[in-house]
PDB file of N, CA and C in Angstrom:
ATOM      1  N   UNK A   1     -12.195  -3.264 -13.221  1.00 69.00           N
ATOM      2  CA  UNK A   1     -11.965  -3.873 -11.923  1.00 69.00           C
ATOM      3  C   UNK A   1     -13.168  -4.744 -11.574  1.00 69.00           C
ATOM      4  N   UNK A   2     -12.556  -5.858 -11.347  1.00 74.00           N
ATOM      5  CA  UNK A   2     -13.969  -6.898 -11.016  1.00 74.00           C
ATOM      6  C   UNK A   2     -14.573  -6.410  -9.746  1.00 74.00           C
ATOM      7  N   UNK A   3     -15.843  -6.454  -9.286  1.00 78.00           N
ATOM      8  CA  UNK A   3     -16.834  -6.140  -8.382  1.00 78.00           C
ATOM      9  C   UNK A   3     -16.718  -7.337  -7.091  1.00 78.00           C
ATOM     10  N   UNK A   4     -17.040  -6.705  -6.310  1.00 85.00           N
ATOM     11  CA  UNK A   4     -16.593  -7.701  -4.977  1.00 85.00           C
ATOM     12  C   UNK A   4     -15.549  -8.016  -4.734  1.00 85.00           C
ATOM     13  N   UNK A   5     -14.498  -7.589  -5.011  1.00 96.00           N
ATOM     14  CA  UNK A   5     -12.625  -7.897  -4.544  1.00 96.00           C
ATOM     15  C   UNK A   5     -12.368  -6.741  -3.729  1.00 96.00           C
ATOM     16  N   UNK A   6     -11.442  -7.870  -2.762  1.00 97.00           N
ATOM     17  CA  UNK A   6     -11.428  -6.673  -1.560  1.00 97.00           C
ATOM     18  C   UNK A   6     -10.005  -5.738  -1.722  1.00 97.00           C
ATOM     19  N   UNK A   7     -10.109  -4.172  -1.548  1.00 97.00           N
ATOM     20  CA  UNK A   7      -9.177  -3.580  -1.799  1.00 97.00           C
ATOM     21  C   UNK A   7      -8.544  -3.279  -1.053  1.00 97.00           C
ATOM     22  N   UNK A   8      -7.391  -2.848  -0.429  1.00 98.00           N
ATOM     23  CA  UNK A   8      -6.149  -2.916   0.730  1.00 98.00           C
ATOM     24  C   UNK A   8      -5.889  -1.335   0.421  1.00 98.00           C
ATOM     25  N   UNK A   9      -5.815  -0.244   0.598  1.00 98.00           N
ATOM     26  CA  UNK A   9      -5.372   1.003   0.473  1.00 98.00           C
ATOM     27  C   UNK A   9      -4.479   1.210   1.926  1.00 98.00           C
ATOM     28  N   UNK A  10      -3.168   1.676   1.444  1.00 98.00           N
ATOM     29  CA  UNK A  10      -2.398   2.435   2.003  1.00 98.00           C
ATOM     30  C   UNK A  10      -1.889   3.670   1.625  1.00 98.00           C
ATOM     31  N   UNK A  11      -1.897   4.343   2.635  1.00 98.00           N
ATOM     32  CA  UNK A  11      -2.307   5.860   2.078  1.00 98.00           C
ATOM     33  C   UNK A  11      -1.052   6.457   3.169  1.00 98.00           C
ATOM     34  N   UNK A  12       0.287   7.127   2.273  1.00 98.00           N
ATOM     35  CA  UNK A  12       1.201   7.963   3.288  1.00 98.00           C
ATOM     36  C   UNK A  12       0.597   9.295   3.072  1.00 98.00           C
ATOM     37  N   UNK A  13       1.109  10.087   4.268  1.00 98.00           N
ATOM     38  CA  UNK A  13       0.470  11.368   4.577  1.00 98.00           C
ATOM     39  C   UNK A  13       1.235  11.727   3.779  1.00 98.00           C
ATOM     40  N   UNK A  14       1.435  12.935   3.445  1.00 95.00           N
ATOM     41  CA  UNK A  14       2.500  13.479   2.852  1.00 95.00           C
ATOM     42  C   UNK A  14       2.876  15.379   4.160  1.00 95.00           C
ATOM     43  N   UNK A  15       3.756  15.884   3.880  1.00 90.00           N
ATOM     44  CA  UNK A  15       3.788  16.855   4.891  1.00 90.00           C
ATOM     45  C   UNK A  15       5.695  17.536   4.669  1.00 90.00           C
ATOM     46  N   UNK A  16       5.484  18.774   5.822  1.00 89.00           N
ATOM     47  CA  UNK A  16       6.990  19.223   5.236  1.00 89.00           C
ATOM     48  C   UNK A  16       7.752  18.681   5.390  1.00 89.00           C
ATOM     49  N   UNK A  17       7.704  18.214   6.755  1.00 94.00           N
ATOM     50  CA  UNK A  17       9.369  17.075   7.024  1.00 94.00           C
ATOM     51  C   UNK A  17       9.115  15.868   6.919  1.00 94.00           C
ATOM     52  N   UNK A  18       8.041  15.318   5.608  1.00 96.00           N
ATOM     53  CA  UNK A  18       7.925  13.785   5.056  1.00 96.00           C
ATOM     54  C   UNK A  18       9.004  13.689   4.250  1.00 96.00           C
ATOM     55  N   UNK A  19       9.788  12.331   4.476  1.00 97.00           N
ATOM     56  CA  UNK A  19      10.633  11.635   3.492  1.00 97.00           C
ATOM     57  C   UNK A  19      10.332  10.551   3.067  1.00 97.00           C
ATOM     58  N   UNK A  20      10.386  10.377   2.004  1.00 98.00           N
ATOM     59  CA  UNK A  20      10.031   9.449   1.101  1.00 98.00           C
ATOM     60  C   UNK A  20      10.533   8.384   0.189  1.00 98.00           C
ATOM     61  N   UNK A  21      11.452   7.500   0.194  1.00 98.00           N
ATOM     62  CA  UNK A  21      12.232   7.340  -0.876  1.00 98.00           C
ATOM     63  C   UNK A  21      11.521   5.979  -1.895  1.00 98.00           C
ATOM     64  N   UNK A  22      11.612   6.447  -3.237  1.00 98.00           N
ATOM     65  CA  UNK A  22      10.561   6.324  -4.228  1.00 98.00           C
ATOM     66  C   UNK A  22      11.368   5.082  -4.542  1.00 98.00           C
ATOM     67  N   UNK A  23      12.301   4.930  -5.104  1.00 98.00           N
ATOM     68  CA  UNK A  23      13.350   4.210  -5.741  1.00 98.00           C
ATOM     69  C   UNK A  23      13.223   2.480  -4.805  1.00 98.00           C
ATOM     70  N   UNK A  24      13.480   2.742  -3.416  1.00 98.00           N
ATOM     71  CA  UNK A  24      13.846   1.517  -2.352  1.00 98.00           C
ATOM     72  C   UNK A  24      12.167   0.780  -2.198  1.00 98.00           C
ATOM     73  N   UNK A  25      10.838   2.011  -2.371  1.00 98.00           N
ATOM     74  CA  UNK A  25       9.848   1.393  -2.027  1.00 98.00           C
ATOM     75  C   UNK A  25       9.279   0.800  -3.704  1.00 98.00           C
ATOM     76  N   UNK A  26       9.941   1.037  -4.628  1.00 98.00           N
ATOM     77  CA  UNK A  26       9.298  -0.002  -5.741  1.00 98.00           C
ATOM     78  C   UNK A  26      10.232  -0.814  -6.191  1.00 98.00           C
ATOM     79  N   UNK A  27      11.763  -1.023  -5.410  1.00 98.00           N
ATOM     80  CA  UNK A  27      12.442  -1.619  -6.000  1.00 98.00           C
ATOM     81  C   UNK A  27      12.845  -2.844  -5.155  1.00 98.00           C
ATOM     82  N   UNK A  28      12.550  -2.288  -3.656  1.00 98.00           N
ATOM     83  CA  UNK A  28      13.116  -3.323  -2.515  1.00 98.00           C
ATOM     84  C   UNK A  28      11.700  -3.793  -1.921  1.00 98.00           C
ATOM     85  N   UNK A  29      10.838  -2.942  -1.572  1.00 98.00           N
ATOM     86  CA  UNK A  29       9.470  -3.169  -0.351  1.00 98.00           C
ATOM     87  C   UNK A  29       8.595  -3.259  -0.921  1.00 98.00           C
ATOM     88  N   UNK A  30       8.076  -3.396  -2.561  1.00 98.00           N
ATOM     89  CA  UNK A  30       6.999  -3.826  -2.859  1.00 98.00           C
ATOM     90  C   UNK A  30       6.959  -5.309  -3.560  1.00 98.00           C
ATOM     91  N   UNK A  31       8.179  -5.461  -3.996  1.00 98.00           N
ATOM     92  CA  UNK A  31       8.476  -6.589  -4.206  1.00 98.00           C
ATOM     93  C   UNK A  31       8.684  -7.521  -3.391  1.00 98.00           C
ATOM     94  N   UNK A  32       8.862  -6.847  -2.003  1.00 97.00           N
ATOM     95  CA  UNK A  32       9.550  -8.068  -1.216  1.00 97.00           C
ATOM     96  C   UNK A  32       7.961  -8.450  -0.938  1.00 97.00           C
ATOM     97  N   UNK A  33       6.807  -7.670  -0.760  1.00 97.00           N
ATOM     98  CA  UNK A  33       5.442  -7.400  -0.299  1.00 97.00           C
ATOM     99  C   UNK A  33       5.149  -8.375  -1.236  1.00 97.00           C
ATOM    100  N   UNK A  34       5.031  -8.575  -2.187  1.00 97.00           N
ATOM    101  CA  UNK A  34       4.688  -9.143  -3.319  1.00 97.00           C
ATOM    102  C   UNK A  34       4.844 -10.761  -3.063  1.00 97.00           C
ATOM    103  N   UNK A  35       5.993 -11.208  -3.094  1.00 97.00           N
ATOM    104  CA  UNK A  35       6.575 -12.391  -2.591  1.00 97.00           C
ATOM    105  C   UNK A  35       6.037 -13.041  -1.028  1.00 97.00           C
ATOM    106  N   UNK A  36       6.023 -12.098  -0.212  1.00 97.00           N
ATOM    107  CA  UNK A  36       5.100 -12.433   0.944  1.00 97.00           C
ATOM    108  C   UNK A  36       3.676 -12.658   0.960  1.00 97.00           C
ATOM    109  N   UNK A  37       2.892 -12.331   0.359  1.00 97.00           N
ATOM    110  CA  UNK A  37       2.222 -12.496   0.254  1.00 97.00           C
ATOM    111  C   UNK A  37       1.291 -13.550  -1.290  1.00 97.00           C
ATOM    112  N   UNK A  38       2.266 -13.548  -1.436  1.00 96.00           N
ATOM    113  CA  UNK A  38       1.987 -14.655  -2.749  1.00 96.00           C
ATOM    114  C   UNK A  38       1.163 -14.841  -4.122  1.00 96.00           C
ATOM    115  N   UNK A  39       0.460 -15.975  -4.059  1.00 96.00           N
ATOM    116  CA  UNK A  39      -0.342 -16.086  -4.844  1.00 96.00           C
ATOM    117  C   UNK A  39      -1.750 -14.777  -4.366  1.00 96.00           C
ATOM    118  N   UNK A  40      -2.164 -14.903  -3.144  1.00 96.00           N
ATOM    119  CA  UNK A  40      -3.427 -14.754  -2.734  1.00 96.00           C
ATOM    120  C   UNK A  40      -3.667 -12.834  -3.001  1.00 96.00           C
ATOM    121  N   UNK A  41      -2.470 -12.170  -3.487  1.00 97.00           N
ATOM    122  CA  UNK A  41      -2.418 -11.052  -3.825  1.00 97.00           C
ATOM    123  C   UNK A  41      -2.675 -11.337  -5.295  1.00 97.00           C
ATOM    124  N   UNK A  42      -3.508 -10.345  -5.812  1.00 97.00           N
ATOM    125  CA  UNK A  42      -4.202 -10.293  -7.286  1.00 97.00           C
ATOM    126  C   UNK A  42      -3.624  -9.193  -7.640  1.00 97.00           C
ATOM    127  N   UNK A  43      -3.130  -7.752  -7.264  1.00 97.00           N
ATOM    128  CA  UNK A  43      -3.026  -6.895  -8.343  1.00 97.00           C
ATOM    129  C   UNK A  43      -2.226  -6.095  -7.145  1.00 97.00           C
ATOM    130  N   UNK A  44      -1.393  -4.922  -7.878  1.00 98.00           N
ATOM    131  CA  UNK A  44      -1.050  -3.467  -6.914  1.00 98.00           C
ATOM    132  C   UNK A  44      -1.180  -2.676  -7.696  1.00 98.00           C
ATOM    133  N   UNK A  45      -1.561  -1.291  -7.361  1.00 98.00           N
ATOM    134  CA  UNK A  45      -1.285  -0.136  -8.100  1.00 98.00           C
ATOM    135  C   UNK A  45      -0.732   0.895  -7.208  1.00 98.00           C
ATOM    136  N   UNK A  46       0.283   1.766  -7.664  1.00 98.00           N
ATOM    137  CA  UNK A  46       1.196   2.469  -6.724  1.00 98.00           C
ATOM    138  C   UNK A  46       1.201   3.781  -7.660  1.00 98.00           C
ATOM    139  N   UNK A  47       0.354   4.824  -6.356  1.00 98.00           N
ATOM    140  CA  UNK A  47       0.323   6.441  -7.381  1.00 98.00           C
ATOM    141  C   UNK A  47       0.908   6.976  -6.327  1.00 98.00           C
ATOM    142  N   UNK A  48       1.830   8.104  -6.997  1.00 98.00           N
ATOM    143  CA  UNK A  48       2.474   9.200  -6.545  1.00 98.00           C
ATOM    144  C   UNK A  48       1.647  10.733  -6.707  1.00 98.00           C
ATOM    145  N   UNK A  49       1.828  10.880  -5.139  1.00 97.00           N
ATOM    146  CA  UNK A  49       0.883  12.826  -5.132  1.00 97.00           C
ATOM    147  C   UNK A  49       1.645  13.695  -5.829  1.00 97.00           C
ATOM    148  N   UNK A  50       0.525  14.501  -6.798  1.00 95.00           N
ATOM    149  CA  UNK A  50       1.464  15.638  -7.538  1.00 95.00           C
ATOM    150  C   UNK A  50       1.232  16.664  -6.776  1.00 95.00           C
ATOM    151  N   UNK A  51      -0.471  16.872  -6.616  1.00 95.00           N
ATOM    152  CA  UNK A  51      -1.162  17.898  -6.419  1.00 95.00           C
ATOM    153  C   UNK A  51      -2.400  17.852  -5.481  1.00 95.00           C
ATOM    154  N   UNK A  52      -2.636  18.729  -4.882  1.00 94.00           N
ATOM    155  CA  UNK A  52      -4.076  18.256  -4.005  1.00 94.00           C
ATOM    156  C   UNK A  52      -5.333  19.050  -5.138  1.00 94.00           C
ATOM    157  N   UNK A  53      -6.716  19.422  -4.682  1.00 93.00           N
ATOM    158  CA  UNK A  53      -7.330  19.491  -5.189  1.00 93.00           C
ATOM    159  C   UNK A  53      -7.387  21.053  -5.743  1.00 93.00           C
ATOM    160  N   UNK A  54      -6.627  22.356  -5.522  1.00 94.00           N
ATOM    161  CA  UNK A  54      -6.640  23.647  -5.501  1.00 94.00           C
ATOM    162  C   UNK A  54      -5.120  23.324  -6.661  1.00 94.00           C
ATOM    163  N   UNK A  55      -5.096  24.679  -7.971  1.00 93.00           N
ATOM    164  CA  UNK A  55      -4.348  24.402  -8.259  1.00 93.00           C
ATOM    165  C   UNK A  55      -3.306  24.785  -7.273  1.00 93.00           C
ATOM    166  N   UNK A  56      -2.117  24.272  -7.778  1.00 90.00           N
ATOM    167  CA  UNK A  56      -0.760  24.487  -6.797  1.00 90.00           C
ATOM    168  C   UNK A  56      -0.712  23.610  -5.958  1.00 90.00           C
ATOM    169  N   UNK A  57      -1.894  23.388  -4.932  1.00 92.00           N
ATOM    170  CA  UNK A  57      -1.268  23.362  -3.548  1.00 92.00           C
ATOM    171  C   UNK A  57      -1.056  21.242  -3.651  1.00 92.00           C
ATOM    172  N   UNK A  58      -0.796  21.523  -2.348  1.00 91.00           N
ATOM    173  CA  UNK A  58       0.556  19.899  -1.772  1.00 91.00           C
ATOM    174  C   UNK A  58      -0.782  19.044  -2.059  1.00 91.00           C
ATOM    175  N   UNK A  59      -0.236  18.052  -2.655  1.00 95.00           N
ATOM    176  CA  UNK A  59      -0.702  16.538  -1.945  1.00 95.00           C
ATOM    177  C   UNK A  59      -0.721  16.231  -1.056  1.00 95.00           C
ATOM    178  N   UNK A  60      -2.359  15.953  -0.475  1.00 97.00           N
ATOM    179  CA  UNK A  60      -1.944  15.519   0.922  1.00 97.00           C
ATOM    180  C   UNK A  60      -1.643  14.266   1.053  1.00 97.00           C
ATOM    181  N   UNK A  61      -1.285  13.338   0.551  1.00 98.00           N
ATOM    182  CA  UNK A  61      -0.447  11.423   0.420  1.00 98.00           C
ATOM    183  C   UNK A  61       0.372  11.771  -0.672  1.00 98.00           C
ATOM    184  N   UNK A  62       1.890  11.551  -0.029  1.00 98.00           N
ATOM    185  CA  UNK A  62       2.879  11.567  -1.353  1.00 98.00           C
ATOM    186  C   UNK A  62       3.032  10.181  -1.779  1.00 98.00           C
ATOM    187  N   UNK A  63       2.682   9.036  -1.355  1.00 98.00           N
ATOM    188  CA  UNK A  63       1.855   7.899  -2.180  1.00 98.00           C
ATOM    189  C   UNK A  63       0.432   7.544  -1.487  1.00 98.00           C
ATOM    190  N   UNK A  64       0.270   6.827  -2.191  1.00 98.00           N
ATOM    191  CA  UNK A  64      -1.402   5.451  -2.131  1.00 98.00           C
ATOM    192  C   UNK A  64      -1.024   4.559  -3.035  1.00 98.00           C
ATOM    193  N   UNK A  65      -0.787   3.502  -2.007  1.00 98.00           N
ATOM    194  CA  UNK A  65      -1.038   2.108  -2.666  1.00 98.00           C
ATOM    195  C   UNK A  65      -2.177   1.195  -2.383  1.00 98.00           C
ATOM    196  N   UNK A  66      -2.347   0.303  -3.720  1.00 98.00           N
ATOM    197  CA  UNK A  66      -3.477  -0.177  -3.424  1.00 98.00           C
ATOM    198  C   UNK A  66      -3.365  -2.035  -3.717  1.00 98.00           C
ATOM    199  N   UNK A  67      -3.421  -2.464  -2.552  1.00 98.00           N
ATOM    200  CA  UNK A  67      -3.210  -4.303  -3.234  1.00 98.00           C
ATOM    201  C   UNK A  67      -4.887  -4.835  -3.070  1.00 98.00           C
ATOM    202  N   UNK A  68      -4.755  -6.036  -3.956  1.00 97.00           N
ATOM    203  CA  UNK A  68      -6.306  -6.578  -4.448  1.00 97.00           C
ATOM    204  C   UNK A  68      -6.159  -7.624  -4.079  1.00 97.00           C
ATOM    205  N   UNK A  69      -7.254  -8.729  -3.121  1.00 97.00           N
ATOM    206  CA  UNK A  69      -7.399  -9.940  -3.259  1.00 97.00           C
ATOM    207  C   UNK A  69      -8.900 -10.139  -3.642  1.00 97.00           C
ATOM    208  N   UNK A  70      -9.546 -11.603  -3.485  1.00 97.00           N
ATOM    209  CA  UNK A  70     -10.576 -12.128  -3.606  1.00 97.00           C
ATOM    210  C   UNK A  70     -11.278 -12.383  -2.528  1.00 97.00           C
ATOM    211  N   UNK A  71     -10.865 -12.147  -1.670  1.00 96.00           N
ATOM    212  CA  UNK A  71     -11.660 -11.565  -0.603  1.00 96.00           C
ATOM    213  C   UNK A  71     -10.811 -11.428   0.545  1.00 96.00           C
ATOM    214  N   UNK A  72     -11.538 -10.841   1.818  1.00 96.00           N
ATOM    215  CA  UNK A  72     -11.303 -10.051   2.787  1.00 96.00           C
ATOM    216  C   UNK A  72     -10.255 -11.780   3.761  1.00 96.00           C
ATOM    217  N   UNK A  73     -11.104 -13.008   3.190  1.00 96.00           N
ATOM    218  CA  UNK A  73     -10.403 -13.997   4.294  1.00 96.00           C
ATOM    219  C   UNK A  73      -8.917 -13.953   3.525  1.00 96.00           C
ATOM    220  N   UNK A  74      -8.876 -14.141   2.456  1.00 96.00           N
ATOM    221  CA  UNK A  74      -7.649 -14.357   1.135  1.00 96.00           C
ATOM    222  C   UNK A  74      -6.426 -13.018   2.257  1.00 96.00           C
ATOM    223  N   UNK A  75      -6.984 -12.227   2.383  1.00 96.00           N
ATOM    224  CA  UNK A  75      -6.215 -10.845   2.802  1.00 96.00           C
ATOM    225  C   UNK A  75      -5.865 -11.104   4.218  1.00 96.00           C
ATOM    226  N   UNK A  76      -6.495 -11.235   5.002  1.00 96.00           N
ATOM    227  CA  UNK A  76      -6.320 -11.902   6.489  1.00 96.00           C
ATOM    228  C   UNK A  76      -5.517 -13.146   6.430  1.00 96.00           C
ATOM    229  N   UNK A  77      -5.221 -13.976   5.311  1.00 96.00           N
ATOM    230  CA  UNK A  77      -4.581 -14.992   5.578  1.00 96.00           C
ATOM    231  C   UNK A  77      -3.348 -14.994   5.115  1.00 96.00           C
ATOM    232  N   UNK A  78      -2.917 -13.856   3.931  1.00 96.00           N
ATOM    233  CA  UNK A  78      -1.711 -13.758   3.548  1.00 96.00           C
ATOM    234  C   UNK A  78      -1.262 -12.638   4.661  1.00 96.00           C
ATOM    235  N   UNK A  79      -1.569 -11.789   4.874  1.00 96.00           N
ATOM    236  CA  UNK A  79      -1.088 -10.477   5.133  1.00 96.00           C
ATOM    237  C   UNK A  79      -0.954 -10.945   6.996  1.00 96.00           C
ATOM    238  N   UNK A  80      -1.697 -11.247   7.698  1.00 94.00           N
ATOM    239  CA  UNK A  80      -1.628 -11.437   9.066  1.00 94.00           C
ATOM    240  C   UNK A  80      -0.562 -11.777   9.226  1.00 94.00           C
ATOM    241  N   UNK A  81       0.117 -13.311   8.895  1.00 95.00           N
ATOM    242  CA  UNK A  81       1.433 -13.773   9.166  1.00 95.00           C
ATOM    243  C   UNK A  81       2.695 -13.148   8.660  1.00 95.00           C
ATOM    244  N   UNK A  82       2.433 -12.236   8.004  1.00 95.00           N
ATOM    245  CA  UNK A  82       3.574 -11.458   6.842  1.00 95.00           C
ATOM    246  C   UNK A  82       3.518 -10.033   7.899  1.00 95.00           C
ATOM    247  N   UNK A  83       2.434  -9.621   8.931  1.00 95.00           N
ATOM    248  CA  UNK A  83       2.291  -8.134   8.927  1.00 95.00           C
ATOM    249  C   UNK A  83       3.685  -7.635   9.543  1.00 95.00           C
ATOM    250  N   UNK A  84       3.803  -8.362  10.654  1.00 96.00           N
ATOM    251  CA  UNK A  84       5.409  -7.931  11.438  1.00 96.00           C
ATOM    252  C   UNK A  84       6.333  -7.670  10.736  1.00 96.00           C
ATOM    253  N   UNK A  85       7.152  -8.026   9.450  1.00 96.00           N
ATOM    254  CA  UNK A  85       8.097  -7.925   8.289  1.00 96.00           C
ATOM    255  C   UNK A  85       7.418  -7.266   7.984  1.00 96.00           C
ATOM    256  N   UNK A  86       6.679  -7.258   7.073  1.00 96.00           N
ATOM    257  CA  UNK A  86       6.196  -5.846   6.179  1.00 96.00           C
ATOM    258  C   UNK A  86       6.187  -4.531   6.762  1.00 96.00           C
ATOM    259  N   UNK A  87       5.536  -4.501   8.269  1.00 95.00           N
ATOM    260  CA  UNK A  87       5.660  -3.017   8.839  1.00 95.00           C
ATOM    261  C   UNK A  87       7.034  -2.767   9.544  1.00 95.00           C
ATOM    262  N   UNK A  88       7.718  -3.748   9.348  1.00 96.00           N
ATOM    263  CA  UNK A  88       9.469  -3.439  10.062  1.00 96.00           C
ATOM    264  C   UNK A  88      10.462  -2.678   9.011  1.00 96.00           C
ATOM    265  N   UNK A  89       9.997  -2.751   7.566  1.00 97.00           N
ATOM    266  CA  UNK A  89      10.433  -2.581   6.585  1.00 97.00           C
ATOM    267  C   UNK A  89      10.251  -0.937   6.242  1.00 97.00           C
ATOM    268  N   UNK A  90       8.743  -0.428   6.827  1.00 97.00           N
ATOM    269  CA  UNK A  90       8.421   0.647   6.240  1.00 97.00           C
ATOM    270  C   UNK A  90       9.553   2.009   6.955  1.00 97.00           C
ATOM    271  N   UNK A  91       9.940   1.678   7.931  1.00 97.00           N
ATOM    272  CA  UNK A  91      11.181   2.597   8.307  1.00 97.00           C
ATOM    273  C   UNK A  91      12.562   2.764   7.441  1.00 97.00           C
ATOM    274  N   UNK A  92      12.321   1.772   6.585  1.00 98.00           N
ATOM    275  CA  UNK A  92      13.676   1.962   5.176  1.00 98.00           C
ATOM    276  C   UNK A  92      13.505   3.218   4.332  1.00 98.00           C
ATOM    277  N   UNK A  93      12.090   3.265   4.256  1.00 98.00           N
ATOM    278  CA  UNK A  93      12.220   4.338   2.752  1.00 98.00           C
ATOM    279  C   UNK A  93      11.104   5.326   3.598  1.00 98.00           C
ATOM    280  N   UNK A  94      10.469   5.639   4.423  1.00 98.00           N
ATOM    281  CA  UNK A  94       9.577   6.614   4.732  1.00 98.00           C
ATOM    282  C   UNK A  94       9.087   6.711   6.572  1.00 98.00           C
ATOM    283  N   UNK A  95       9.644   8.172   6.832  1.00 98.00           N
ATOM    284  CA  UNK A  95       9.036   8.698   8.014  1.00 98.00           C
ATOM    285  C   UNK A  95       7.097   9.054   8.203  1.00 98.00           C
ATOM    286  N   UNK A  96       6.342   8.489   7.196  1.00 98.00           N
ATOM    287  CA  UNK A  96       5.655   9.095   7.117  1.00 98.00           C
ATOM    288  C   UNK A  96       4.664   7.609   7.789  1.00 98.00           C
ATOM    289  N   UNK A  97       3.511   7.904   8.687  1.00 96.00           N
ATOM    290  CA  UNK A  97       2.780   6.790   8.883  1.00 96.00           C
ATOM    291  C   UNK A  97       1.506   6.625   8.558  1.00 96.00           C
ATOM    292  N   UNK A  98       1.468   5.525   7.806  1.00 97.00           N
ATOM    293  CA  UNK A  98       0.406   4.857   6.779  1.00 97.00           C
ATOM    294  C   UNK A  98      -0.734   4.680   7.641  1.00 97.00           C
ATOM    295  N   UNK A  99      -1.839   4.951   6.575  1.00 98.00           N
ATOM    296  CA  UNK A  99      -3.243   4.872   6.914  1.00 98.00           C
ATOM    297  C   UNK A  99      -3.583   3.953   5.812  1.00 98.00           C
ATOM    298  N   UNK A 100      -4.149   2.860   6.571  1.00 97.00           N
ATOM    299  CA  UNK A 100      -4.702   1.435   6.118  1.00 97.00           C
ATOM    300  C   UNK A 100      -6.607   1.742   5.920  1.00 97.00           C
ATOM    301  N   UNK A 101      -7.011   1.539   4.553  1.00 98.00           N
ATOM    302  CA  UNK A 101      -8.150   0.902   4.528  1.00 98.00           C
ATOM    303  C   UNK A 101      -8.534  -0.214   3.773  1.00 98.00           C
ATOM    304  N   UNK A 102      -9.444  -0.897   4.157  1.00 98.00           N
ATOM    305  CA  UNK A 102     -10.043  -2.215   3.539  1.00 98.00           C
ATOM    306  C   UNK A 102     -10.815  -2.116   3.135  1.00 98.00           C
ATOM    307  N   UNK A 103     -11.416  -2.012   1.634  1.00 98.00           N
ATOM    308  CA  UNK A 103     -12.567  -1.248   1.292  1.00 98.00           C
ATOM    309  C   UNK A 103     -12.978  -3.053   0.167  1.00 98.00           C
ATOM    310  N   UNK A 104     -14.513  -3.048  -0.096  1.00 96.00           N
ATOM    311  CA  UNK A 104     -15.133  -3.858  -1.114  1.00 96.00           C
ATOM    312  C   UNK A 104     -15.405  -3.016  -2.605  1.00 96.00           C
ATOM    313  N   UNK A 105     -14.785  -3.128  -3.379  1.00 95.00           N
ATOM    314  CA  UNK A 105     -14.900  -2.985  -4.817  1.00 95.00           C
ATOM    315  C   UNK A 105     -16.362  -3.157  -5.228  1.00 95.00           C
ATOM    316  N   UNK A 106     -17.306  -2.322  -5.071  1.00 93.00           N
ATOM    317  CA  UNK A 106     -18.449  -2.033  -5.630  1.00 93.00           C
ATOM    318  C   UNK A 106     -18.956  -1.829  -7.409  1.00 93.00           C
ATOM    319  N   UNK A 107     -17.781  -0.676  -7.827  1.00 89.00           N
ATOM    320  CA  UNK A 107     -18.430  -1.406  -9.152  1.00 89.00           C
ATOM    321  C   UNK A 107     -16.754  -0.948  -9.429  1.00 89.00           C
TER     322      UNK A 107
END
């Protein structure tokens, strides 16, 4: 991972009465995410919770996604005008509400 690219983490909680549907969010809402945001998006990676840190017990995020640009303005300029659609969407496939961070890729 190149150093200095800014990283986008979205993080669903996960919990007992979380629903989730896996299928609509990589087949309908990350793609559509993808397209909205365009060129100025560099990468996604999309992990699913198995396990938290004890064996057995829950994941606490039954996903984290993560999108990449080249910097923090690149991200503010695709994502601002796109945000209203993108967060109207997240009621299709999940009750669960996302925790956003913006983090700098250090090494």
């Amino acid at each position: 991972m190149k150093k200095g690219i800014i990283k986008v983490s979205i993080l669903y909680p996960g919990g007992e009465d979380i629903n989730f549907d896996m299928d609509y969010y990589l087949n309908n809402h990350i793609p559509r995410v993808s397209d909205l945001l365009g060129d100025m998006l560099k990468g996604t990676t999309i992990e699913k919770g198995i396990s938290g840190g004890a064996p057995g017990s829950v994941a606490p995020y039954v996903v984290m996604t993560n999108i990449y640009f080249d910097t923090l303005k690149s991200f503010e300029n695709s994502f601002g005008p796109q945000a209203a659609e993108i967060m109207a969407d997240v009621d299709s496939f999940t009750n669960s509400q996302p925790i956003v961070q913006i983090s700098e890729v250090v090494m």
